[in-house]
N, CA and C atoms as an extended XYZ file, in Angstrom:
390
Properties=species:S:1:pos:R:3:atomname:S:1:resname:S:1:resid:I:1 pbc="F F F"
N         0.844       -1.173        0.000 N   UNK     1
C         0.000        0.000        0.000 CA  UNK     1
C         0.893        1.242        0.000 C   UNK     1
N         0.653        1.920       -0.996 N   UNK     2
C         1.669        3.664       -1.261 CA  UNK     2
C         0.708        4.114        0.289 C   UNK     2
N         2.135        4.772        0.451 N   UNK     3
C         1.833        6.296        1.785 CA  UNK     3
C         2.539        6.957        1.567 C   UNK     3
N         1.589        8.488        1.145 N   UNK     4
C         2.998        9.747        1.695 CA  UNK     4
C         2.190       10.435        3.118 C   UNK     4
N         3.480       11.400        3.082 N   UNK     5
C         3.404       12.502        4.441 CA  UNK     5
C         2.545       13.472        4.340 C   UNK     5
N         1.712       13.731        5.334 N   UNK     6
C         1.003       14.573        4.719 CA  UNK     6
C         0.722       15.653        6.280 C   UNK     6
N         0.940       17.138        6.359 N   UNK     7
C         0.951       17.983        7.318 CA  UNK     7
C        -0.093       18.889        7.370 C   UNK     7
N        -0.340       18.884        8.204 N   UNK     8
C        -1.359       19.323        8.868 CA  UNK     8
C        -1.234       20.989        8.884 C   UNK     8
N        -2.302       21.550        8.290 N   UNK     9
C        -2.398       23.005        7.505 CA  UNK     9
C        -2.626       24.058        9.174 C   UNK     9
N        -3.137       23.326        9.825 N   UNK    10
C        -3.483       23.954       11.256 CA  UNK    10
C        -2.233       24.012       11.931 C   UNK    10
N        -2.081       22.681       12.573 N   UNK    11
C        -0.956       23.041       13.958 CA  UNK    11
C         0.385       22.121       13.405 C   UNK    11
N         0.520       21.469       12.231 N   UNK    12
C         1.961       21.615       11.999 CA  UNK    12
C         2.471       19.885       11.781 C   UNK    12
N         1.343       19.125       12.139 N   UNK    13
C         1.631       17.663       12.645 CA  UNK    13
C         1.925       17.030       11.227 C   UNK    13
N         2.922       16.258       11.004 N   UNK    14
C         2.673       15.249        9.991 CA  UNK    14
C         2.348       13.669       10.310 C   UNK    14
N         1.585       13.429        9.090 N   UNK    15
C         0.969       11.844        9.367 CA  UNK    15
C         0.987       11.065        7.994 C   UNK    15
N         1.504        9.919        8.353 N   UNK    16
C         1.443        9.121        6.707 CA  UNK    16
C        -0.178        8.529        7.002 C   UNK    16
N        -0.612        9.075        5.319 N   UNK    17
C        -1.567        8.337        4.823 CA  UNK    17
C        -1.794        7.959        3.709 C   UNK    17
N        -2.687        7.348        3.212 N   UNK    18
C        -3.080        6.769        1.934 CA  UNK    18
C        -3.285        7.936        1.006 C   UNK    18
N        -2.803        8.336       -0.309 N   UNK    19
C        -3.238        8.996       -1.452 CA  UNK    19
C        -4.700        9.507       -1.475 C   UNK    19
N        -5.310        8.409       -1.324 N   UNK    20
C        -6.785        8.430       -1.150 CA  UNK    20
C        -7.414        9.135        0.217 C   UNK    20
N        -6.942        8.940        0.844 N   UNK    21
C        -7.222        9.379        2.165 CA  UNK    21
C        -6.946       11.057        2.112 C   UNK    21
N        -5.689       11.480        1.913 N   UNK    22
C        -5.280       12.826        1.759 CA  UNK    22
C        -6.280       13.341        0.584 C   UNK    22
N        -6.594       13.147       -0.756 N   UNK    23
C        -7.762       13.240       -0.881 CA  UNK    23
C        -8.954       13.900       -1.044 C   UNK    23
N        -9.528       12.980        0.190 N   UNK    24
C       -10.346       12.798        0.909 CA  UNK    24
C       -10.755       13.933        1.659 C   UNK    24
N        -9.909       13.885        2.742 N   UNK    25
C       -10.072       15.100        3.592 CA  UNK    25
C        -9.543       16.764        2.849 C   UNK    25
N        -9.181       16.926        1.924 N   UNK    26
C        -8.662       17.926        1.140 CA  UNK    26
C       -10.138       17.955        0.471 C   UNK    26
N       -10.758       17.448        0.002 N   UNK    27
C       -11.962       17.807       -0.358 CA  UNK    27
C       -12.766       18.213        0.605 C   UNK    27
N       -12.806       18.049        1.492 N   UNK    28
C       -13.837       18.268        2.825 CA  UNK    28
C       -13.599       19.374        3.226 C   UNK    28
N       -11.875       19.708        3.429 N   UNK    29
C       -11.785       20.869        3.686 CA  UNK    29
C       -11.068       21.796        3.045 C   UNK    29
N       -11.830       22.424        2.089 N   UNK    30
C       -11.673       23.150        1.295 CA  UNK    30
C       -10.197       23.025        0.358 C   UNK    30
N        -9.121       22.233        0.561 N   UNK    31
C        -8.125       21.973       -0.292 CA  UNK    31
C        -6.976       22.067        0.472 C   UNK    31
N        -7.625       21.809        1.649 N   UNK    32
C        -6.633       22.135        2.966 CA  UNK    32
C        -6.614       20.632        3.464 C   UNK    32
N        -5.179       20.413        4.079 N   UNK    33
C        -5.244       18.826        4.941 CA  UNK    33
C        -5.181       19.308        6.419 C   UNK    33
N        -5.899       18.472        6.942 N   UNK    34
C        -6.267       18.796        8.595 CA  UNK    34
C        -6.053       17.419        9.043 C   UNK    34
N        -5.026       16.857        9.797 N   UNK    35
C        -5.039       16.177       11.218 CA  UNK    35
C        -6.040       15.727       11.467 C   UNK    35
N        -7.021       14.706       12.503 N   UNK    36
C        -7.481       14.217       12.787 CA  UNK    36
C        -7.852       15.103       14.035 C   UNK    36
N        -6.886       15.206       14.564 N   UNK    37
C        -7.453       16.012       16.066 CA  UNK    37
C        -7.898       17.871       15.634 C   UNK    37
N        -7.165       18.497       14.591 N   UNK    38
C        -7.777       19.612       14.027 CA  UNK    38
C        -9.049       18.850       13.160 C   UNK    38
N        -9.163       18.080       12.582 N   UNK    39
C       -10.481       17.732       12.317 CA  UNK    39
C       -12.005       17.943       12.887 C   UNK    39
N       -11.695       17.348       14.302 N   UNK    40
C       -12.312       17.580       15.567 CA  UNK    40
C       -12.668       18.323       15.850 C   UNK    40
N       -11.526       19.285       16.107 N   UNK    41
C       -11.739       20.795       17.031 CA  UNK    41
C       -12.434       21.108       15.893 C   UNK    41
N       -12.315       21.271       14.168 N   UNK    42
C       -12.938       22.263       13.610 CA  UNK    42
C       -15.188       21.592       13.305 C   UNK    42
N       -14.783       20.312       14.036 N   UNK    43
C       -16.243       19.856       13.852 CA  UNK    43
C       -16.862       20.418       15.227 C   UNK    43
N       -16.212       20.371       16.245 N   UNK    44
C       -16.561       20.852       17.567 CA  UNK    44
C       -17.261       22.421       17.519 C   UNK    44
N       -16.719       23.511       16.526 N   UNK    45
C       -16.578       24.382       16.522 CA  UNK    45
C       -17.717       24.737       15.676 C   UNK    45
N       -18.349       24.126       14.587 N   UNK    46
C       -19.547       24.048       13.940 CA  UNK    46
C       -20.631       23.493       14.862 C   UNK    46
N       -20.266       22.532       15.505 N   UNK    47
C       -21.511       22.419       16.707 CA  UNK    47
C       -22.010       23.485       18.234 C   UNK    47
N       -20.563       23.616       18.336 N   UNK    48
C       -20.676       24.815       19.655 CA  UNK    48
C       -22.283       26.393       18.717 C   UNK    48
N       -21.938       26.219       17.370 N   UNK    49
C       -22.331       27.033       16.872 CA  UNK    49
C       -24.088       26.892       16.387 C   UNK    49
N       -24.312       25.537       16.460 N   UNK    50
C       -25.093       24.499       16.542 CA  UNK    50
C       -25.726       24.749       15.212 C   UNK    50
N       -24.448       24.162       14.062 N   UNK    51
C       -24.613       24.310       12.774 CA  UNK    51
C       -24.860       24.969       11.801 C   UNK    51
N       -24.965       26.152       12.411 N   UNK    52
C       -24.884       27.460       11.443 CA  UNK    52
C       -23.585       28.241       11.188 C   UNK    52
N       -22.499       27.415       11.438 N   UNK    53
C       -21.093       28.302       11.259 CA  UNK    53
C       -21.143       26.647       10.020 C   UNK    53
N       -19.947       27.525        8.481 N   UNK    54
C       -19.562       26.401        8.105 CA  UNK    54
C       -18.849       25.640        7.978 C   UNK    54
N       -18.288       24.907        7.226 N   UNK    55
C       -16.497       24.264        7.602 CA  UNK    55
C       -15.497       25.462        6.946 C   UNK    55
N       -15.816       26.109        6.277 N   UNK    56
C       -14.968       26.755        6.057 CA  UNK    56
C       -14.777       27.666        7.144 C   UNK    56
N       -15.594       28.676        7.482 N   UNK    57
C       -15.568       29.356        8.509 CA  UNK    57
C       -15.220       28.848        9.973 C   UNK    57
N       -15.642       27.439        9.918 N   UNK    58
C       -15.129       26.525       11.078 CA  UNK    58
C       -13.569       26.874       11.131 C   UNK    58
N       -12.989       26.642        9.970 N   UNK    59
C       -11.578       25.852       10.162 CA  UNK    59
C       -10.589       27.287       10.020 C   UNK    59
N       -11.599       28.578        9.116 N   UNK    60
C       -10.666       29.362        9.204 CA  UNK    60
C       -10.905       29.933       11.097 C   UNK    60
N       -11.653       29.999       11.746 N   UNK    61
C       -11.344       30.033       13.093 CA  UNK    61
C       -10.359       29.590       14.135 C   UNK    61
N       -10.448       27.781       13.509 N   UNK    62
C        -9.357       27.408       14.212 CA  UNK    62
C        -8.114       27.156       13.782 C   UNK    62
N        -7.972       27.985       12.291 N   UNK    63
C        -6.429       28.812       11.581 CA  UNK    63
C        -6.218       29.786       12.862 C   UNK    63
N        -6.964       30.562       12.848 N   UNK    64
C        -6.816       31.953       13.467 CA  UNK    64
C        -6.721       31.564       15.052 C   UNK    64
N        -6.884       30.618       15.722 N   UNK    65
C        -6.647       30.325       17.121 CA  UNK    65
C        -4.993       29.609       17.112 C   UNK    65
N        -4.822       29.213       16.133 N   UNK    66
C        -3.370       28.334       16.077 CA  UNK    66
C        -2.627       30.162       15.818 C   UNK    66
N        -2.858       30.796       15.082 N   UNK    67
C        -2.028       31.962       15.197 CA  UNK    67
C        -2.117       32.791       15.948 C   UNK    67
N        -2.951       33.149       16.949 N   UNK    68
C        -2.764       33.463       18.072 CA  UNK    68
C        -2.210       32.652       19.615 C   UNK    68
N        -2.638       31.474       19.189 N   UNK    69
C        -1.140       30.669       20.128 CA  UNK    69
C        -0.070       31.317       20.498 C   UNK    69
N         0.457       31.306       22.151 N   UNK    70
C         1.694       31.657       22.106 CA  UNK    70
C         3.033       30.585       21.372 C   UNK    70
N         2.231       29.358       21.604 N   UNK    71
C         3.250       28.692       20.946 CA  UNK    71
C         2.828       27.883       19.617 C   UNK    71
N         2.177       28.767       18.793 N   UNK    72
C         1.180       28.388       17.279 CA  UNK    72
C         2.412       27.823       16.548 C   UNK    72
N         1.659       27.732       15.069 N   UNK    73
C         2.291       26.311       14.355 CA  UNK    73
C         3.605       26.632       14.154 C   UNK    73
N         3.772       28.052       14.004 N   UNK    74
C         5.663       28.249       13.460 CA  UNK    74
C         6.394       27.331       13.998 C   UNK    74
N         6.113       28.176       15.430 N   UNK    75
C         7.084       26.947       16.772 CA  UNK    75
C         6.598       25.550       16.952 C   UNK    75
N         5.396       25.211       16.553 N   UNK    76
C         5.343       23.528       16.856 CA  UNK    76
C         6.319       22.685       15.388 C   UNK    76
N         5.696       23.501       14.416 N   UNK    77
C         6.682       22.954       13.581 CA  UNK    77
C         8.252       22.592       13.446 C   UNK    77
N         8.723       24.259       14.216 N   UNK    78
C        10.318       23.816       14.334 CA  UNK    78
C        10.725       23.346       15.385 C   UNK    78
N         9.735       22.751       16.757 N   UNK    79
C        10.310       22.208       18.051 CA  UNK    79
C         9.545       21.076       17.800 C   UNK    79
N         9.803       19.793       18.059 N   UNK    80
C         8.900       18.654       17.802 CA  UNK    80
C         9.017       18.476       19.638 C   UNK    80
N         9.564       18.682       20.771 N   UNK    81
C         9.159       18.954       21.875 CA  UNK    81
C         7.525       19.912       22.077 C   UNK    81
N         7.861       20.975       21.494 N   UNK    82
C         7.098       22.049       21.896 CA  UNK    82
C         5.194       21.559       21.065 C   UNK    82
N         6.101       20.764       20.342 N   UNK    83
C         4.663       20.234       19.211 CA  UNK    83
C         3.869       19.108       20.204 C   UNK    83
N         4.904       18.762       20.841 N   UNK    84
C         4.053       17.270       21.278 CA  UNK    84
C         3.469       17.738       22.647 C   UNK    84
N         4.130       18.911       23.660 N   UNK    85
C         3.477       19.387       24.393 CA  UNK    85
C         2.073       20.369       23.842 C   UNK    85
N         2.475       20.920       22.688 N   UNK    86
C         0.762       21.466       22.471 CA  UNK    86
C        -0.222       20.285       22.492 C   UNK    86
N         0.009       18.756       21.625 N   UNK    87
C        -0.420       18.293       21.091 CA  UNK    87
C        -1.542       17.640       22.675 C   UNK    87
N        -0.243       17.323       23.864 N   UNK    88
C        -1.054       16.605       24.868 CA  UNK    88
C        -2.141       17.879       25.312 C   UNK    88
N        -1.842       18.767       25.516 N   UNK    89
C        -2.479       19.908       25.784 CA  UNK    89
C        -3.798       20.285       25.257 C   UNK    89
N        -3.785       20.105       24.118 N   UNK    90
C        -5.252       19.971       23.105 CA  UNK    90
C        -6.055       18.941       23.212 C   UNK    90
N        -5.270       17.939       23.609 N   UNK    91
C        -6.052       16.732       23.695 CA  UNK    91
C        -6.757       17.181       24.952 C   UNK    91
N        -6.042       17.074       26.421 N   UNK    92
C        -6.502       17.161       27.810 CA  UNK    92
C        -7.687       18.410       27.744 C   UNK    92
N        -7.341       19.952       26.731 N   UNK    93
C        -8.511       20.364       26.521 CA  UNK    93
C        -9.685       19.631       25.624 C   UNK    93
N        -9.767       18.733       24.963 N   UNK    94
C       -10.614       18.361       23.968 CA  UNK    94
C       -11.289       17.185       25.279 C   UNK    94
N       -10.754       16.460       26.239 N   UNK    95
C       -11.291       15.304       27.041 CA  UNK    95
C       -12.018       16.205       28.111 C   UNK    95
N       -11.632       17.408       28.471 N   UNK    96
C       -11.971       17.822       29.657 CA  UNK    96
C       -13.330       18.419       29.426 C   UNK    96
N       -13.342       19.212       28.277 N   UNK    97
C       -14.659       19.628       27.099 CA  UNK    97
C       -15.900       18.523       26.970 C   UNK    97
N       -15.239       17.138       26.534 N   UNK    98
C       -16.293       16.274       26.752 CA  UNK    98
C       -16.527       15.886       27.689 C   UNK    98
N       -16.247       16.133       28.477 N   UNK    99
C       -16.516       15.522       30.129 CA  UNK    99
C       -17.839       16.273       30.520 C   UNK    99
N       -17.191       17.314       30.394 N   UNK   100
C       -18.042       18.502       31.001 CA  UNK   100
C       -19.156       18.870       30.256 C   UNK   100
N       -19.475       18.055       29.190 N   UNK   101
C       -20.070       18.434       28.331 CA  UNK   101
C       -21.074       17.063       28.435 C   UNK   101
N       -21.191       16.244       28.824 N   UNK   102
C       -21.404       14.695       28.534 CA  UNK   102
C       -22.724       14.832       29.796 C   UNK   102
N       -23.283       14.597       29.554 N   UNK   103
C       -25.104       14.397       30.365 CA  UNK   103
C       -23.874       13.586       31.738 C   UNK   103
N       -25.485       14.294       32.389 N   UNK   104
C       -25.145       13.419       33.810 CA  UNK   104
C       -25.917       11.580       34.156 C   UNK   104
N       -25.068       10.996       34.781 N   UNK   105
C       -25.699        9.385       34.522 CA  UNK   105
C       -27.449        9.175       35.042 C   UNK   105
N       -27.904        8.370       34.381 N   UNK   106
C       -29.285        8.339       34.282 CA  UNK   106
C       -29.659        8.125       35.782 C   UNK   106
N       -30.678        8.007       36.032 N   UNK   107
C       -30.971        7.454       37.739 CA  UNK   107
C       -31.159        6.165       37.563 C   UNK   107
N       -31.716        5.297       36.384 N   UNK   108
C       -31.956        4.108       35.852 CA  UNK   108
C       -30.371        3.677       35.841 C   UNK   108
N       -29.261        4.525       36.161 N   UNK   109
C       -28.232        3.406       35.971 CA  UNK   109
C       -27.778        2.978       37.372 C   UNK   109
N       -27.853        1.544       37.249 N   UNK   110
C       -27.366        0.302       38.910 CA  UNK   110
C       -26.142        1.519       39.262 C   UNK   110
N       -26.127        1.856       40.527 N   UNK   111
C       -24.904        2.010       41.500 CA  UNK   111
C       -24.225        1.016       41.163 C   UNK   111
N       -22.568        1.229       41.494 N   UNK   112
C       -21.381        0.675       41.616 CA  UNK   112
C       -21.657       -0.413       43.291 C   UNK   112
N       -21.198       -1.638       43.435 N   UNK   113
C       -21.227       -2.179       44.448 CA  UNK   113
C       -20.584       -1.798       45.167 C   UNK   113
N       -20.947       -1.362       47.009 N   UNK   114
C       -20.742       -0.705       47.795 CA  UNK   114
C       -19.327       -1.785       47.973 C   UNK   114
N       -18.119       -1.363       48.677 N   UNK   115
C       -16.940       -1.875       49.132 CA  UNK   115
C       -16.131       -2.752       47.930 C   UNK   115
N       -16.886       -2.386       46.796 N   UNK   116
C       -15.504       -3.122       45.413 CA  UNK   116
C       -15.396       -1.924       44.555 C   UNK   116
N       -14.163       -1.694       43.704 N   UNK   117
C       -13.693       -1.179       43.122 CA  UNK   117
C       -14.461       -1.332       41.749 C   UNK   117
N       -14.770       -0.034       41.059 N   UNK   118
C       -15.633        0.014       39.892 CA  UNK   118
C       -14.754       -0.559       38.707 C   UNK   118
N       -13.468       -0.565       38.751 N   UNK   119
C       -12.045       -0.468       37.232 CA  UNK   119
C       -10.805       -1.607       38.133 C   UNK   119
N       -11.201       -2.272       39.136 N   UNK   120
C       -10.276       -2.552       39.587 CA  UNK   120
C        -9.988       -4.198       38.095 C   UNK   120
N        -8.982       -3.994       38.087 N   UNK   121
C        -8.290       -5.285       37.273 CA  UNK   121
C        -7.616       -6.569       37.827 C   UNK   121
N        -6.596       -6.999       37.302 N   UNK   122
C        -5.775       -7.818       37.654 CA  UNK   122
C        -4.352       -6.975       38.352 C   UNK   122
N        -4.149       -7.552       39.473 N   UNK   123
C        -2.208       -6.559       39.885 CA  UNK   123
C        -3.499       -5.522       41.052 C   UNK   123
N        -4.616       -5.045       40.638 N   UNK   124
C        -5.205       -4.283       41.790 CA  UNK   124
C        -5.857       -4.831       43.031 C   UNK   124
N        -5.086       -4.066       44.361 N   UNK   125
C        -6.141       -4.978       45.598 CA  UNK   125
C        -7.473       -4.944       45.546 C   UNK   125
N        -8.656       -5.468       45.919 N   UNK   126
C       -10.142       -5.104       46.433 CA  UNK   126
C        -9.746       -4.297       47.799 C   UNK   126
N       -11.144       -3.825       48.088 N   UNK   127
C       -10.173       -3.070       49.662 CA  UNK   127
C        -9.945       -4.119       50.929 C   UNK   127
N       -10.625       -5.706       49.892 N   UNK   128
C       -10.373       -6.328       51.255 CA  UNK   128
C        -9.315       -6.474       51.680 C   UNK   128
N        -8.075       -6.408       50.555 N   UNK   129
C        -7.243       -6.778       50.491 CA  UNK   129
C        -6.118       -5.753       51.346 C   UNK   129
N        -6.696       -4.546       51.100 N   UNK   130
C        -5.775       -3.679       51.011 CA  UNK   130
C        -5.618       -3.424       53.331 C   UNK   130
């Protein structure tokens, strides 16, 4: 299967993909390649708007938030440190967004059993243990 490199018009990232794939998303967005996680933010950003902003206007927004970055794409591009700290950074904002954003649990959903661990695995005590 051919792959080239293909960088990300927003914050700087490169990613091998399929011919087809690059594409793909170059049609979607306007002739521009966007990342997966700028993908996101610029779909996030049409919904915050609750579909009356469009992708274009979406994505030129979140052009214009990467250049007001103190540390926007120039510098992620030429620090691959400084890139991968934006990168966790966007993410932890993009998880913390859905969190906070995500309905609260139904009353129809069973409680967790009183005195066991909800995630506990294998290698973890119960508290009987502990």
């Amino acid at each position: 299967m051919e792959v080239e490199k293909a960088r990300c018009e927003c914050c700087g990232f490169t990613e091998e993909c399929t011919p087809a794939y690059i594409e793909a998303v170059r049609a979607e967005y306007m002739g521009r390649w966007v990342c997966g996680l700028c993908a996101e933010a610029v779909g996030d950003e049409i919904r915050r708007e609750d579909g009356t902003l469009t992708t274009a206007e979406a994505l030129d927004r979140h052009l214009a938030f990467f250049a007001r970055a103190p540390r926007g794409r120039a510098n992620a591009t030429r620090n691959n440190k400084a890139a991968s700290d934006d990168l966790v950074a966007a993410v932890a904002r993009l998880l913390r967004r859905c969190l906070v954003d995500s309905p609260p649990a139904s009353p129809a959903t069973p409680a967790p059993p009183k005195g066991r661990k909800v995630a506990a695995g294998p290698g973890c005590p119960d508290a009987a243990d502990a």
